[in-house]
Amino acid sequence: LRAPLRSIDGFSLALLEDYSGVVDEAGKNYLNRVRSSTKRMGQLIDDLLKLSHVIRSEMKRNKVNMTHLAKTVEVQLRERNPERNVEFIISEELLVEGDERLLLAMFENLLGNAWKFTSNKALAKIEIGELKQDERRVYYVKDNGAGFNEAYVHKMFEPFQRLHTVQEYEGTGVGLATVQRIINRHGGEVWAEGEIDQGATVYFTLGDD
C-alpha cells in the first residue's frame, strides 16, 4: 500500500517542481490536494497497523504507574508544540496492574486527543484522575476543549467514525478505537461524556479491582 502512495506523491511533487511554469494555479491546487490525500492515506495505514498490533500483541501484566505514563506523554506534547499554554493536572500514584506498553499507547491517544481538541483555547486544561463509582476504580481524562454532541457518543469508539471534520481537527478516527481495544484487553470498560464547546471526559476502568 505504501509503494503506490509514494509514487503518487513523488510524481505529483515532480509536476509541481518541474512544470511549475506550465501548470496554472488551479492545477497546482489539484496537485497539492492529491499530495494531501496521499499523506492522509499514509496516516490511515500507520493507524491501522497500530490497531492491529494492539489486538494481536502479547500482554505482559505488571505494576504500572499511570501517573508516570501521563507525565511522559505530557512532555512529548509540550515538546511538539512549545507555544501552547496548557495546564495539566495529573493525580499522583495512579497505580494499576497492566501492560505498560499498551497503557502508554492508550495515554498517547487520550492525551493526544485532549491536546488536539483544546487547540483553540487560550488557556487549555487537561486533567487525569481517579474516582470511585459503584465500588469500582474509574480513571478519567478530562479537557475543556471542543467537546462533542452526546447524541453521537456511540460512534466515538468505532474505527473511522469522527465527530469533527478533518478541516476542523486532523486525524483518522482510529485513536479512540485503539483506546477501547486496549482497555477491553485489560478487562475494563470505556465511555465518554461531553458537550459542544464545553469539553469532554473519557472514563475507563481496567478490571483491576
PDB file of C-alpha atoms in Angstrom:
ATOM      1  CA  LEU A   1       0.000   0.000   0.000  1.00  0.00           C
ATOM      2  CA  ARG A   2       2.831   2.393   0.739  1.00  0.00           C
ATOM      3  CA  ALA A   3       4.626   1.881  -2.601  1.00  0.00           C
ATOM      4  CA  PRO A   4       1.871   3.269  -4.880  1.00  0.00           C
ATOM      5  CA  LEU A   5       1.292   6.109  -2.412  1.00  0.00           C
ATOM      6  CA  ARG A   6       4.974   7.099  -2.615  1.00  0.00           C
ATOM      7  CA  SER A   7       4.724   7.011  -6.405  1.00  0.00           C
ATOM      8  CA  ILE A   8       1.597   9.189  -6.493  1.00  0.00           C
ATOM      9  CA  ASP A   9       3.125  11.692  -4.083  1.00  0.00           C
ATOM     10  CA  GLY A  10       6.512  11.691  -5.844  1.00  0.00           C
ATOM     11  CA  PHE A  11       5.165  12.317  -9.336  1.00  0.00           C
ATOM     12  CA  SER A  12       2.758  14.966  -8.033  1.00  0.00           C
ATOM     13  CA  LEU A  13       5.702  16.750  -6.433  1.00  0.00           C
ATOM     14  CA  ALA A  14       7.708  16.398  -9.670  1.00  0.00           C
ATOM     15  CA  LEU A  15       4.885  18.070 -11.614  1.00  0.00           C
ATOM     16  CA  LEU A  16       4.781  20.916  -9.106  1.00  0.00           C
ATOM     17  CA  GLU A  17       8.548  21.452  -9.187  1.00  0.00           C
ATOM     18  CA  ASP A  18       9.493  20.687 -12.794  1.00  0.00           C
ATOM     19  CA  TYR A  19       6.418  22.025 -14.578  1.00  0.00           C
ATOM     20  CA  SER A  20       5.529  24.974 -12.374  1.00  0.00           C
ATOM     21  CA  GLY A  21       5.645  27.275 -15.390  1.00  0.00           C
ATOM     22  CA  VAL A  22       3.199  25.099 -17.338  1.00  0.00           C
ATOM     23  CA  VAL A  23       0.628  24.169 -14.698  1.00  0.00           C
ATOM     24  CA  ASP A  24      -1.716  27.008 -13.734  1.00  0.00           C
ATOM     25  CA  GLU A  25      -2.771  27.827 -10.171  1.00  0.00           C
ATOM     26  CA  ALA A  26      -5.877  25.610 -10.344  1.00  0.00           C
ATOM     27  CA  GLY A  27      -3.717  22.687 -11.468  1.00  0.00           C
ATOM     28  CA  LYS A  28      -1.237  23.306  -8.663  1.00  0.00           C
ATOM     29  CA  ASN A  29      -4.114  23.333  -6.202  1.00  0.00           C
ATOM     30  CA  TYR A  30      -5.316  19.973  -7.527  1.00  0.00           C
ATOM     31  CA  LEU A  31      -1.818  18.502  -7.202  1.00  0.00           C
ATOM     32  CA  ASN A  32      -1.468  19.788  -3.643  1.00  0.00           C
ATOM     33  CA  ARG A  33      -4.809  18.179  -2.802  1.00  0.00           C
ATOM     34  CA  VAL A  34      -3.572  14.887  -4.278  1.00  0.00           C
ATOM     35  CA  ARG A  35      -0.451  15.096  -2.098  1.00  0.00           C
ATOM     36  CA  SER A  36      -2.548  15.927   0.958  1.00  0.00           C
ATOM     37  CA  SER A  37      -4.737  12.882   0.334  1.00  0.00           C
ATOM     38  CA  THR A  38      -1.725  10.571  -0.037  1.00  0.00           C
ATOM     39  CA  LYS A  39      -0.375  11.880   3.275  1.00  0.00           C
ATOM     40  CA  ARG A  40      -3.736  11.176   4.924  1.00  0.00           C
ATOM     41  CA  MET A  41      -3.821   7.661   3.442  1.00  0.00           C
ATOM     42  CA  GLY A  42      -0.329   7.053   4.807  1.00  0.00           C
ATOM     43  CA  GLN A  43      -1.518   8.075   8.270  1.00  0.00           C
ATOM     44  CA  LEU A  44      -4.501   5.730   7.953  1.00  0.00           C
ATOM     45  CA  ILE A  45      -2.134   2.861   7.141  1.00  0.00           C
ATOM     46  CA  ASP A  46       0.022   3.686  10.179  1.00  0.00           C
ATOM     47  CA  ASP A  47      -3.013   3.822  12.467  1.00  0.00           C
ATOM     48  CA  LEU A  48      -4.406   0.546  11.130  1.00  0.00           C
ATOM     49  CA  LEU A  49      -1.049  -1.120  11.780  1.00  0.00           C
ATOM     50  CA  LYS A  50      -1.062   0.218  15.350  1.00  0.00           C
ATOM     51  CA  LEU A  51      -4.641  -1.006  15.856  1.00  0.00           C
ATOM     52  CA  SER A  52      -3.739  -4.447  14.528  1.00  0.00           C
ATOM     53  CA  HIS A  53      -0.682  -4.586  16.784  1.00  0.00           C
ATOM     54  CA  VAL A  54      -2.781  -3.707  19.841  1.00  0.00           C
ATOM     55  CA  ILE A  55      -5.220  -6.509  19.056  1.00  0.00           C
ATOM     56  CA  ARG A  56      -2.598  -9.171  18.344  1.00  0.00           C
ATOM     57  CA  SER A  57       0.327  -8.377  20.633  1.00  0.00           C
ATOM     58  CA  GLU A  58       1.009 -10.484  23.727  1.00  0.00           C
ATOM     59  CA  MET A  59       0.130  -8.815  27.016  1.00  0.00           C
ATOM     60  CA  LYS A  60       2.591  -8.627  29.902  1.00  0.00           C
ATOM     61  CA  ARG A  61       0.913  -7.585  33.151  1.00  0.00           C
ATOM     62  CA  ASN A  62       2.969  -5.781  35.775  1.00  0.00           C
ATOM     63  CA  LYS A  63       2.582  -2.964  38.280  1.00  0.00           C
ATOM     64  CA  VAL A  64       2.253   0.231  36.225  1.00  0.00           C
ATOM     65  CA  ASN A  65       2.407   3.834  37.405  1.00  0.00           C
ATOM     66  CA  MET A  66      -0.063   5.624  35.118  1.00  0.00           C
ATOM     67  CA  THR A  67       0.920   8.974  36.641  1.00  0.00           C
ATOM     68  CA  HIS A  68       4.394   8.458  35.199  1.00  0.00           C
ATOM     69  CA  LEU A  69       2.974   7.440  31.804  1.00  0.00           C
ATOM     70  CA  ALA A  70       0.726  10.509  31.653  1.00  0.00           C
ATOM     71  CA  LYS A  71       3.621  12.829  32.550  1.00  0.00           C
ATOM     72  CA  THR A  72       5.794  11.185  29.886  1.00  0.00           C
ATOM     73  CA  VAL A  73       3.149  11.922  27.244  1.00  0.00           C
ATOM     74  CA  GLU A  74       2.724  15.470  28.585  1.00  0.00           C
ATOM     75  CA  VAL A  75       6.435  16.137  27.991  1.00  0.00           C
ATOM     76  CA  GLN A  76       6.171  14.787  24.437  1.00  0.00           C
ATOM     77  CA  LEU A  77       3.187  17.014  23.668  1.00  0.00           C
ATOM     78  CA  ARG A  78       4.830  20.125  25.090  1.00  0.00           C
ATOM     79  CA  GLU A  79       7.978  19.474  23.058  1.00  0.00           C
ATOM     80  CA  ARG A  80       5.857  19.145  19.909  1.00  0.00           C
ATOM     81  CA  ASN A  81       4.012  22.454  20.483  1.00  0.00           C
ATOM     82  CA  PRO A  82       6.041  24.553  22.950  1.00  0.00           C
ATOM     83  CA  GLU A  83       3.983  27.653  22.149  1.00  0.00           C
ATOM     84  CA  ARG A  84       0.799  26.132  23.628  1.00  0.00           C
ATOM     85  CA  ASN A  85      -0.482  27.303  27.014  1.00  0.00           C
ATOM     86  CA  VAL A  86      -1.867  24.121  28.577  1.00  0.00           C
ATOM     87  CA  GLU A  87      -2.404  23.339  32.253  1.00  0.00           C
ATOM     88  CA  PHE A  88      -2.040  19.653  33.142  1.00  0.00           C
ATOM     89  CA  ILE A  89      -3.475  18.321  36.400  1.00  0.00           C
ATOM     90  CA  ILE A  90      -2.291  14.741  36.959  1.00  0.00           C
ATOM     91  CA  SER A  91      -3.219  12.809  40.094  1.00  0.00           C
ATOM     92  CA  GLU A  92      -0.347  11.165  41.919  1.00  0.00           C
ATOM     93  CA  GLU A  93       0.002   7.423  42.498  1.00  0.00           C
ATOM     94  CA  LEU A  94      -2.323   6.127  39.780  1.00  0.00           C
ATOM     95  CA  LEU A  95      -1.056   2.579  40.251  1.00  0.00           C
ATOM     96  CA  VAL A  96      -2.610  -0.313  38.310  1.00  0.00           C
ATOM     97  CA  GLU A  97      -1.909  -3.822  37.049  1.00  0.00           C
ATOM     98  CA  GLY A  98      -1.484  -3.861  33.307  1.00  0.00           C
ATOM     99  CA  ASP A  99       0.681  -3.922  30.214  1.00  0.00           C
ATOM    100  CA  GLU A 100       2.836  -0.783  30.409  1.00  0.00           C
ATOM    101  CA  ARG A 101       3.439  -0.589  26.649  1.00  0.00           C
ATOM    102  CA  LEU A 102      -0.269  -0.778  25.825  1.00  0.00           C
ATOM    103  CA  LEU A 103      -1.227   1.670  28.574  1.00  0.00           C
ATOM    104  CA  LEU A 104       1.340   4.149  27.260  1.00  0.00           C
ATOM    105  CA  ALA A 105      -0.259   3.847  23.795  1.00  0.00           C
ATOM    106  CA  MET A 106      -3.637   4.458  25.441  1.00  0.00           C
ATOM    107  CA  PHE A 107      -2.423   7.699  27.053  1.00  0.00           C
ATOM    108  CA  GLU A 108      -0.752   8.813  23.819  1.00  0.00           C
ATOM    109  CA  ASN A 109      -4.154   8.614  22.144  1.00  0.00           C
ATOM    110  CA  LEU A 110      -6.263  10.012  25.001  1.00  0.00           C
ATOM    111  CA  LEU A 111      -3.963  12.914  25.848  1.00  0.00           C
ATOM    112  CA  GLY A 112      -3.204  13.488  22.169  1.00  0.00           C
ATOM    113  CA  ASN A 113      -6.936  13.936  21.607  1.00  0.00           C
ATOM    114  CA  ALA A 114      -7.306  16.255  24.588  1.00  0.00           C
ATOM    115  CA  TRP A 115      -4.329  18.289  23.348  1.00  0.00           C
ATOM    116  CA  LYS A 116      -5.767  18.480  19.833  1.00  0.00           C
ATOM    117  CA  PHE A 117      -9.317  19.404  20.819  1.00  0.00           C
ATOM    118  CA  THR A 118      -8.165  22.189  23.179  1.00  0.00           C
ATOM    119  CA  SER A 119      -6.044  23.832  20.477  1.00  0.00           C
ATOM    120  CA  ASN A 120      -8.492  26.732  20.106  1.00  0.00           C
ATOM    121  CA  LYS A 121      -8.476  27.540  23.837  1.00  0.00           C
ATOM    122  CA  ALA A 122      -6.370  30.453  25.082  1.00  0.00           C
ATOM    123  CA  LEU A 123      -5.886  28.525  28.333  1.00  0.00           C
ATOM    124  CA  ALA A 124      -6.347  24.805  27.827  1.00  0.00           C
ATOM    125  CA  LYS A 125      -6.820  22.464  30.766  1.00  0.00           C
ATOM    126  CA  ILE A 126      -6.299  18.693  30.791  1.00  0.00           C
ATOM    127  CA  GLU A 127      -6.933  16.628  33.910  1.00  0.00           C
ATOM    128  CA  ILE A 128      -6.096  12.978  34.626  1.00  0.00           C
ATOM    129  CA  GLY A 129      -7.526  11.450  37.768  1.00  0.00           C
ATOM    130  CA  GLU A 130      -9.366   8.682  39.593  1.00  0.00           C
ATOM    131  CA  LEU A 131     -12.715   8.341  41.334  1.00  0.00           C
ATOM    132  CA  LYS A 132     -14.856   5.640  42.928  1.00  0.00           C
ATOM    133  CA  GLN A 133     -18.038   4.551  41.192  1.00  0.00           C
ATOM    134  CA  ASP A 134     -20.118   1.581  42.347  1.00  0.00           C
ATOM    135  CA  GLU A 135     -17.110   0.243  44.243  1.00  0.00           C
ATOM    136  CA  ARG A 136     -15.023   0.422  41.069  1.00  0.00           C
ATOM    137  CA  ARG A 137     -11.886   2.436  40.458  1.00  0.00           C
ATOM    138  CA  VAL A 138     -12.678   4.675  37.498  1.00  0.00           C
ATOM    139  CA  TYR A 139      -9.989   6.714  35.787  1.00  0.00           C
ATOM    140  CA  TYR A 140     -10.634   9.726  33.591  1.00  0.00           C
ATOM    141  CA  VAL A 141      -9.074  12.166  31.148  1.00  0.00           C
ATOM    142  CA  LYS A 142     -10.918  15.472  31.087  1.00  0.00           C
ATOM    143  CA  ASP A 143     -10.409  18.575  28.951  1.00  0.00           C
ATOM    144  CA  ASN A 144     -12.074  21.955  28.394  1.00  0.00           C
ATOM    145  CA  GLY A 145     -11.912  21.773  24.605  1.00  0.00           C
ATOM    146  CA  ALA A 146     -14.300  21.420  21.669  1.00  0.00           C
ATOM    147  CA  GLY A 147     -16.440  18.718  23.273  1.00  0.00           C
ATOM    148  CA  PHE A 148     -18.989  16.799  21.193  1.00  0.00           C
ATOM    149  CA  ASN A 149     -22.685  16.193  20.678  1.00  0.00           C
ATOM    150  CA  GLU A 150     -23.629  13.340  23.022  1.00  0.00           C
ATOM    151  CA  ALA A 151     -26.274  12.182  20.553  1.00  0.00           C
ATOM    152  CA  TYR A 152     -23.359  10.666  18.607  1.00  0.00           C
ATOM    153  CA  VAL A 153     -21.365   9.305  21.544  1.00  0.00           C
ATOM    154  CA  HIS A 154     -21.985   5.719  20.343  1.00  0.00           C
ATOM    155  CA  LYS A 155     -19.783   6.441  17.311  1.00  0.00           C
ATOM    156  CA  MET A 156     -16.753   7.647  19.241  1.00  0.00           C
ATOM    157  CA  PHE A 157     -15.031   4.311  19.713  1.00  0.00           C
ATOM    158  CA  GLU A 158     -15.755   2.884  16.255  1.00  0.00           C
ATOM    159  CA  PRO A 159     -12.871   2.945  13.730  1.00  0.00           C
ATOM    160  CA  PHE A 160     -13.013   5.810  11.197  1.00  0.00           C
ATOM    161  CA  GLN A 161     -16.005   7.461  12.896  1.00  0.00           C
ATOM    162  CA  ARG A 162     -15.277  11.138  13.534  1.00  0.00           C
ATOM    163  CA  LEU A 163     -17.409  13.709  15.367  1.00  0.00           C
ATOM    164  CA  HIS A 164     -15.411  16.616  13.900  1.00  0.00           C
ATOM    165  CA  THR A 165     -14.389  17.273  10.298  1.00  0.00           C
ATOM    166  CA  VAL A 166     -10.801  16.892   9.093  1.00  0.00           C
ATOM    167  CA  GLN A 167     -10.867  20.610   8.265  1.00  0.00           C
ATOM    168  CA  GLU A 168     -11.543  21.386  11.942  1.00  0.00           C
ATOM    169  CA  TYR A 169      -9.174  18.864  13.523  1.00  0.00           C
ATOM    170  CA  GLU A 170      -6.803  16.449  11.814  1.00  0.00           C
ATOM    171  CA  GLY A 171      -6.965  12.728  12.498  1.00  0.00           C
ATOM    172  CA  THR A 172      -8.106   9.402  11.106  1.00  0.00           C
ATOM    173  CA  GLY A 173     -10.720   8.279  13.615  1.00  0.00           C
ATOM    174  CA  VAL A 174      -8.688   5.283  14.785  1.00  0.00           C
ATOM    175  CA  GLY A 175      -7.263   6.625  18.060  1.00  0.00           C
ATOM    176  CA  LEU A 176     -10.279   6.033  20.308  1.00  0.00           C
ATOM    177  CA  ALA A 177     -10.927   2.645  18.690  1.00  0.00           C
ATOM    178  CA  THR A 178      -7.370   1.736  19.712  1.00  0.00           C
ATOM    179  CA  VAL A 179      -8.034   3.019  23.247  1.00  0.00           C
ATOM    180  CA  GLN A 180     -11.161   0.879  23.530  1.00  0.00           C
ATOM    181  CA  ARG A 181      -9.344  -2.282  22.446  1.00  0.00           C
ATOM    182  CA  ILE A 182      -6.503  -1.661  24.904  1.00  0.00           C
ATOM    183  CA  ILE A 183      -8.962  -1.170  27.754  1.00  0.00           C
ATOM    184  CA  ASN A 184     -11.043  -4.206  26.742  1.00  0.00           C
ATOM    185  CA  ARG A 185      -7.909  -6.339  26.697  1.00  0.00           C
ATOM    186  CA  HIS A 186      -7.365  -5.300  30.313  1.00  0.00           C
ATOM    187  CA  GLY A 187     -10.897  -6.421  31.192  1.00  0.00           C
ATOM    188  CA  GLY A 188     -12.160  -2.859  31.514  1.00  0.00           C
ATOM    189  CA  GLU A 189     -14.743  -0.546  30.007  1.00  0.00           C
ATOM    190  CA  VAL A 190     -14.568   2.909  28.437  1.00  0.00           C
ATOM    191  CA  TRP A 191     -17.199   5.593  27.934  1.00  0.00           C
ATOM    192  CA  ALA A 192     -17.344   9.337  27.386  1.00  0.00           C
ATOM    193  CA  GLU A 193     -19.334  12.429  28.295  1.00  0.00           C
ATOM    194  CA  GLY A 194     -19.196  15.825  26.687  1.00  0.00           C
ATOM    195  CA  GLU A 195     -20.940  18.929  25.481  1.00  0.00           C
ATOM    196  CA  ILE A 196     -20.220  21.063  22.431  1.00  0.00           C
ATOM    197  CA  ASP A 197     -17.634  23.759  23.273  1.00  0.00           C
ATOM    198  CA  GLN A 198     -17.700  22.660  26.939  1.00  0.00           C
ATOM    199  CA  GLY A 199     -15.068  19.944  26.840  1.00  0.00           C
ATOM    200  CA  ALA A 200     -15.119  16.173  27.109  1.00  0.00           C
ATOM    201  CA  THR A 201     -14.290  13.474  29.634  1.00  0.00           C
ATOM    202  CA  VAL A 202     -13.279   9.920  28.797  1.00  0.00           C
ATOM    203  CA  TYR A 203     -13.786   7.452  31.663  1.00  0.00           C
ATOM    204  CA  PHE A 204     -12.308   3.975  31.829  1.00  0.00           C
ATOM    205  CA  THR A 205     -11.793   1.001  34.123  1.00  0.00           C
ATOM    206  CA  LEU A 206      -9.059  -1.606  33.857  1.00  0.00           C
ATOM    207  CA  GLY A 207     -10.574  -4.600  35.621  1.00  0.00           C
ATOM    208  CA  ASP A 208      -8.028  -4.234  38.426  1.00  0.00           C
ATOM    209  CA  ASP A 209     -10.439  -4.303  41.390  1.00  0.00           C
TER     210      ASP A 209
END
